[in-house]
mmCIF file of the C-alpha atoms, coordinates in Angstrom:
data_MODEL
# 
_entry.id   MODEL 
# 
loop_
_atom_site.group_PDB 
_atom_site.id 
_atom_site.type_symbol 
_atom_site.label_atom_id 
_atom_site.label_alt_id 
_atom_site.label_comp_id 
_atom_site.label_asym_id 
_atom_site.label_entity_id 
_atom_site.label_seq_id 
_atom_site.pdbx_PDB_ins_code 
_atom_site.Cartn_x 
_atom_site.Cartn_y 
_atom_site.Cartn_z 
_atom_site.occupancy 
_atom_site.B_iso_or_equiv 
_atom_site.pdbx_formal_charge 
_atom_site.auth_seq_id 
_atom_site.auth_comp_id 
_atom_site.auth_asym_id 
_atom_site.auth_atom_id 
_atom_site.pdbx_PDB_model_num 
ATOM 1   C CA . MET A 1 1   ? -37.550 -32.736 -18.968 1.00 0.00 ? 1   MET A CA 1 
ATOM 2   C CA . ALA A 1 2   ? -34.286 -34.104 -17.885 1.00 0.00 ? 2   ALA A CA 1 
ATOM 3   C CA . ALA A 1 3   ? -32.745 -34.776 -20.964 1.00 0.00 ? 3   ALA A CA 1 
ATOM 4   C CA . ALA A 1 4   ? -33.603 -31.579 -21.926 1.00 0.00 ? 4   ALA A CA 1 
ATOM 5   C CA . ASN A 1 5   ? -31.650 -29.549 -19.397 1.00 0.00 ? 5   ASN A CA 1 
ATOM 6   C CA . THR A 1 6   ? -28.824 -31.908 -19.958 1.00 0.00 ? 6   THR A CA 1 
ATOM 7   C CA . VAL A 1 7   ? -28.817 -30.780 -23.424 1.00 0.00 ? 7   VAL A CA 1 
ATOM 8   C CA . LEU A 1 8   ? -28.499 -27.310 -23.509 1.00 0.00 ? 8   LEU A CA 1 
ATOM 9   C CA . ASN A 1 9   ? -26.389 -27.087 -20.170 1.00 0.00 ? 9   ASN A CA 1 
ATOM 10  C CA . ALA A 1 10  ? -23.193 -29.278 -22.908 1.00 0.00 ? 10  ALA A CA 1 
ATOM 11  C CA . VAL A 1 11  ? -24.786 -26.766 -25.526 1.00 0.00 ? 11  VAL A CA 1 
ATOM 12  C CA . GLY A 1 12  ? -23.727 -23.979 -23.043 1.00 0.00 ? 12  GLY A CA 1 
ATOM 13  C CA . ALA A 1 13  ? -20.892 -25.218 -22.303 1.00 0.00 ? 13  ALA A CA 1 
ATOM 14  C CA . PHE A 1 14  ? -19.800 -25.649 -25.055 1.00 0.00 ? 14  PHE A CA 1 
ATOM 15  C CA . VAL A 1 15  ? -20.512 -22.232 -27.209 1.00 0.00 ? 15  VAL A CA 1 
ATOM 16  C CA . GLY A 1 16  ? -19.268 -20.968 -23.545 1.00 0.00 ? 16  GLY A CA 1 
ATOM 17  C CA . GLY A 1 17  ? -16.086 -23.163 -24.348 1.00 0.00 ? 17  GLY A CA 1 
ATOM 18  C CA . LEU A 1 18  ? -15.895 -21.164 -28.544 1.00 0.00 ? 18  LEU A CA 1 
ATOM 19  C CA . PHE A 1 19  ? -16.886 -18.432 -26.503 1.00 0.00 ? 19  PHE A CA 1 
ATOM 20  C CA . ILE A 1 20  ? -13.938 -18.343 -24.600 1.00 0.00 ? 20  ILE A CA 1 
ATOM 21  C CA . ALA A 1 21  ? -11.107 -19.861 -27.142 1.00 0.00 ? 21  ALA A CA 1 
ATOM 22  C CA . GLY A 1 22  ? -12.364 -17.011 -29.768 1.00 0.00 ? 22  GLY A CA 1 
ATOM 23  C CA . PHE A 1 23  ? -11.662 -14.865 -27.149 1.00 0.00 ? 23  PHE A CA 1 
ATOM 24  C CA . LEU A 1 24  ? -7.975  -16.403 -26.369 1.00 0.00 ? 24  LEU A CA 1 
ATOM 25  C CA . ILE A 1 25  ? -7.232  -16.600 -30.631 1.00 0.00 ? 25  ILE A CA 1 
ATOM 26  C CA . VAL A 1 26  ? -8.461  -12.794 -30.938 1.00 0.00 ? 26  VAL A CA 1 
ATOM 27  C CA . ALA A 1 27  ? -5.806  -11.595 -27.609 1.00 0.00 ? 27  ALA A CA 1 
ATOM 28  C CA . PHE A 1 28  ? -3.198  -13.114 -29.058 1.00 0.00 ? 28  PHE A CA 1 
ATOM 29  C CA . LYS A 1 29  ? -3.468  -12.206 -32.202 1.00 0.00 ? 29  LYS A CA 1 
ATOM 30  C CA . PHE A 1 30  ? -3.884  -8.564  -30.955 1.00 0.00 ? 30  PHE A CA 1 
ATOM 31  C CA . GLY A 1 31  ? -0.821  -8.627  -28.612 1.00 0.00 ? 31  GLY A CA 1 
ATOM 32  C CA . LYS A 1 32  ? 0.824   -10.351 -32.365 1.00 0.00 ? 32  LYS A CA 1 
ATOM 33  C CA . ARG A 1 33  ? 0.365   -7.308  -33.687 1.00 0.00 ? 33  ARG A CA 1 
ATOM 34  C CA . VAL A 1 34  ? 1.771   -5.019  -30.687 1.00 0.00 ? 34  VAL A CA 1 
ATOM 35  C CA . VAL A 1 35  ? 4.569   -7.034  -30.626 1.00 0.00 ? 35  VAL A CA 1 
ATOM 36  C CA . GLU A 1 36  ? 5.486   -5.930  -33.810 1.00 0.00 ? 36  GLU A CA 1 
ATOM 37  C CA . ARG A 1 37  ? 4.857   -2.390  -33.631 1.00 0.00 ? 37  ARG A CA 1 
ATOM 38  C CA . GLU A 1 38  ? 7.698   -2.546  -31.595 1.00 0.00 ? 38  GLU A CA 1 
ATOM 39  C CA . SER A 1 39  ? 11.836  -1.369  -32.282 1.00 0.00 ? 39  SER A CA 1 
ATOM 40  C CA . ARG A 1 40  ? 13.472  -4.392  -32.109 1.00 0.00 ? 40  ARG A CA 1 
ATOM 41  C CA . ARG A 1 41  ? 16.273  -5.820  -29.626 1.00 0.00 ? 41  ARG A CA 1 
ATOM 42  C CA . PRO A 1 42  ? 19.592  -5.399  -29.339 1.00 0.00 ? 42  PRO A CA 1 
ATOM 43  C CA . ARG A 1 43  ? 22.015  -7.252  -31.077 1.00 0.00 ? 43  ARG A CA 1 
ATOM 44  C CA . PRO A 1 44  ? 24.640  -8.568  -28.608 1.00 0.00 ? 44  PRO A CA 1 
ATOM 45  C CA . ASP A 1 45  ? 27.037  -7.282  -30.252 1.00 0.00 ? 45  ASP A CA 1 
ATOM 46  C CA . GLU A 1 46  ? 24.897  -3.497  -29.777 1.00 0.00 ? 46  GLU A CA 1 
ATOM 47  C CA . GLN A 1 47  ? 24.536  -3.951  -26.197 1.00 0.00 ? 47  GLN A CA 1 
ATOM 48  C CA . PRO A 1 48  ? 26.213  -1.697  -23.805 1.00 0.00 ? 48  PRO A CA 1 
ATOM 49  C CA . LYS A 1 49  ? 29.801  -2.694  -22.027 1.00 0.00 ? 49  LYS A CA 1 
ATOM 50  C CA . LEU A 1 50  ? 30.913  -1.268  -18.875 1.00 0.00 ? 50  LEU A CA 1 
ATOM 51  C CA . PRO A 1 51  ? 34.686  0.703   -18.859 1.00 0.00 ? 51  PRO A CA 1 
ATOM 52  C CA . LYS A 1 52  ? 37.012  -2.131  -18.554 1.00 0.00 ? 52  LYS A CA 1 
ATOM 53  C CA . GLU A 1 53  ? 39.160  0.421   -14.989 1.00 0.00 ? 53  GLU A CA 1 
ATOM 54  C CA . TRP A 1 54  ? 35.771  0.886   -13.365 1.00 0.00 ? 54  TRP A CA 1 
ATOM 55  C CA . PRO A 1 55  ? 35.372  -2.425  -10.078 1.00 0.00 ? 55  PRO A CA 1 
ATOM 56  C CA . VAL A 1 56  ? 33.179  -4.842  -11.066 1.00 0.00 ? 56  VAL A CA 1 
ATOM 57  C CA . HIS A 1 57  ? 33.933  -6.831  -7.885  1.00 0.00 ? 57  HIS A CA 1 
ATOM 58  C CA . GLU A 1 58  ? 32.950  -5.879  -4.131  1.00 0.00 ? 58  GLU A CA 1 
ATOM 59  C CA . GLU A 1 59  ? 34.122  -3.024  -2.084  1.00 0.00 ? 59  GLU A CA 1 
ATOM 60  C CA . ARG A 1 60  ? 34.370  -3.288  1.345   1.00 0.00 ? 60  ARG A CA 1 
ATOM 61  C CA . GLU A 1 61  ? 34.653  -0.657  3.704   1.00 0.00 ? 61  GLU A CA 1 
ATOM 62  C CA . VAL A 1 62  ? 34.199  0.481   7.542   1.00 0.00 ? 62  VAL A CA 1 
ATOM 63  C CA . ARG A 1 63  ? 31.690  3.281   7.451   1.00 0.00 ? 63  ARG A CA 1 
ATOM 64  C CA . GLU A 1 64  ? 31.005  5.541   11.251  1.00 0.00 ? 64  GLU A CA 1 
ATOM 65  C CA . PRO A 1 65  ? 27.481  7.660   11.141  1.00 0.00 ? 65  PRO A CA 1 
ATOM 66  C CA . ASP A 1 66  ? 27.416  11.075  10.317  1.00 0.00 ? 66  ASP A CA 1 
ATOM 67  C CA . GLU A 1 67  ? 26.669  13.766  11.778  1.00 0.00 ? 67  GLU A CA 1 
ATOM 68  C CA . MET A 1 68  ? 23.763  16.310  10.911  1.00 0.00 ? 68  MET A CA 1 
ATOM 69  C CA . PRO A 1 69  ? 24.801  19.876  10.700  1.00 0.00 ? 69  PRO A CA 1 
ATOM 70  C CA . LEU A 1 70  ? 24.420  22.040  13.413  1.00 0.00 ? 70  LEU A CA 1 
ATOM 71  C CA . ALA A 1 71  ? 22.815  25.530  12.912  1.00 0.00 ? 71  ALA A CA 1 
ATOM 72  C CA . HIS A 1 72  ? 25.145  28.082  14.276  1.00 0.00 ? 72  HIS A CA 1 
ATOM 73  C CA . ASP A 1 73  ? 22.044  30.282  15.820  1.00 0.00 ? 73  ASP A CA 1 
ATOM 74  C CA . GLU A 1 74  ? 18.493  29.395  16.492  1.00 0.00 ? 74  GLU A CA 1 
ATOM 75  C CA . SER A 1 75  ? 16.831  31.493  13.602  1.00 0.00 ? 75  SER A CA 1 
ATOM 76  C CA . GLU A 1 76  ? 19.155  30.151  10.747  1.00 0.00 ? 76  GLU A CA 1 
ATOM 77  C CA . ARG A 1 77  ? 17.334  27.662  9.379   1.00 0.00 ? 77  ARG A CA 1 
ATOM 78  C CA . LEU A 1 78  ? 19.587  24.727  7.352   1.00 0.00 ? 78  LEU A CA 1 
ATOM 79  C CA . MET A 1 79  ? 18.658  25.251  4.087   1.00 0.00 ? 79  MET A CA 1 
ATOM 80  C CA . PRO A 1 80  ? 19.444  21.017  1.845   1.00 0.00 ? 80  PRO A CA 1 
ATOM 81  C CA . TYR A 1 81  ? 21.963  21.469  0.333   1.00 0.00 ? 81  TYR A CA 1 
ATOM 82  C CA . GLN A 1 82  ? 23.523  21.857  3.467   1.00 0.00 ? 82  GLN A CA 1 
ATOM 83  C CA . LEU A 1 83  ? 22.199  18.630  4.547   1.00 0.00 ? 83  LEU A CA 1 
ATOM 84  C CA . HIS A 1 84  ? 24.076  14.577  3.863   1.00 0.00 ? 84  HIS A CA 1 
ATOM 85  C CA . PRO A 1 85  ? 22.656  12.345  1.533   1.00 0.00 ? 85  PRO A CA 1 
ATOM 86  C CA . ALA A 1 86  ? 23.360  9.234   3.903   1.00 0.00 ? 86  ALA A CA 1 
ATOM 87  C CA . ARG A 1 87  ? 23.599  8.931   7.838   1.00 0.00 ? 87  ARG A CA 1 
ATOM 88  C CA . THR A 1 88  ? 27.310  6.833   7.259   1.00 0.00 ? 88  THR A CA 1 
ATOM 89  C CA . LYS A 1 89  ? 30.414  8.154   5.880   1.00 0.00 ? 89  LYS A CA 1 
ATOM 90  C CA . ARG A 1 90  ? 33.263  6.576   5.729   1.00 0.00 ? 90  ARG A CA 1 
ATOM 91  C CA . SER A 1 91  ? 35.692  6.134   8.232   1.00 0.00 ? 91  SER A CA 1 
ATOM 92  C CA . LYS A 1 92  ? 39.312  7.536   8.151   1.00 0.00 ? 92  LYS A CA 1 
ATOM 93  C CA . ASP A 1 93  ? 40.233  4.471   10.013  1.00 0.00 ? 93  ASP A CA 1 
ATOM 94  C CA . GLN A 1 94  ? 39.708  1.533   7.061   1.00 0.00 ? 94  GLN A CA 1 
ATOM 95  C CA . HIS A 1 95  ? 40.698  -1.103  10.153  1.00 0.00 ? 95  HIS A CA 1 
ATOM 96  C CA . PRO A 1 96  ? 37.679  -3.042  10.974  1.00 0.00 ? 96  PRO A CA 1 
ATOM 97  C CA . LYS A 1 97  ? 37.539  -3.285  15.343  1.00 0.00 ? 97  LYS A CA 1 
ATOM 98  C CA . LYS A 1 98  ? 37.188  -6.287  16.761  1.00 0.00 ? 98  LYS A CA 1 
ATOM 99  C CA . TRP A 1 99  ? 35.780  -7.895  19.823  1.00 0.00 ? 99  TRP A CA 1 
ATOM 100 C CA . THR A 1 100 ? 37.308  -7.534  22.676  1.00 0.00 ? 100 THR A CA 1 
ATOM 101 C CA . PRO A 1 101 ? 37.051  -9.791  25.693  1.00 0.00 ? 101 PRO A CA 1 
ATOM 102 C CA . GLY A 1 102 ? 34.272  -9.111  28.102  1.00 0.00 ? 102 GLY A CA 1 
ATOM 103 C CA . ALA A 1 103 ? 32.665  -6.244  26.382  1.00 0.00 ? 103 ALA A CA 1 
ATOM 104 C CA . SER A 1 104 ? 30.479  -8.302  24.148  1.00 0.00 ? 104 SER A CA 1 
ATOM 105 C CA . GLY A 1 105 ? 26.730  -9.409  24.726  1.00 0.00 ? 105 GLY A CA 1 
ATOM 106 C CA . SER A 1 106 ? 23.513  -7.748  26.121  1.00 0.00 ? 106 SER A CA 1 
ATOM 107 C CA . PHE A 1 107 ? 23.053  -5.964  29.919  1.00 0.00 ? 107 PHE A CA 1 
ATOM 108 C CA . GLY A 1 108 ? 27.404  -7.123  31.126  1.00 0.00 ? 108 GLY A CA 1 
ATOM 109 C CA . SER A 1 109 ? 26.903  -10.476 30.543  1.00 0.00 ? 109 SER A CA 1 
ATOM 110 C CA . GLY A 1 110 ? 30.633  -10.639 28.535  1.00 0.00 ? 110 GLY A CA 1 
ATOM 111 C CA . GLY A 1 111 ? 29.830  -13.563 26.892  1.00 0.00 ? 111 GLY A CA 1 
ATOM 112 C CA . LEU A 1 112 ? 33.145  -15.026 25.386  1.00 0.00 ? 112 LEU A CA 1 
ATOM 113 C CA . GLY A 1 113 ? 33.958  -12.531 22.734  1.00 0.00 ? 113 GLY A CA 1 
ATOM 114 C CA . ARG A 1 114 ? 35.896  -12.314 19.036  1.00 0.00 ? 114 ARG A CA 1 
ATOM 115 C CA . ILE A 1 115 ? 39.910  -11.499 19.136  1.00 0.00 ? 115 ILE A CA 1 
# 
């Protein structure tokens, strides 16, 4: 009885393995057909190119908060086109601010600061 169970388990594992292998082969063939139906990939000379006049380097700028526009009258509604798309705007003064001594730190700790 124990030998029959062992043989039955081995046959079941073998059939299960064949089923899984068959499923993987069918899935691979189906995937290959899907890829063959797709349009071909562009060659390197067909790739889009960046214009030469565009900056492709990092740009830094000083930003400042952009205030929310206020309605002149309480009954007046602000429309979406009257709102600004970002919370900050480019600062007129593009020189980065430096920390002053004694102004750094929290709750008046002073700190060393940077000059």
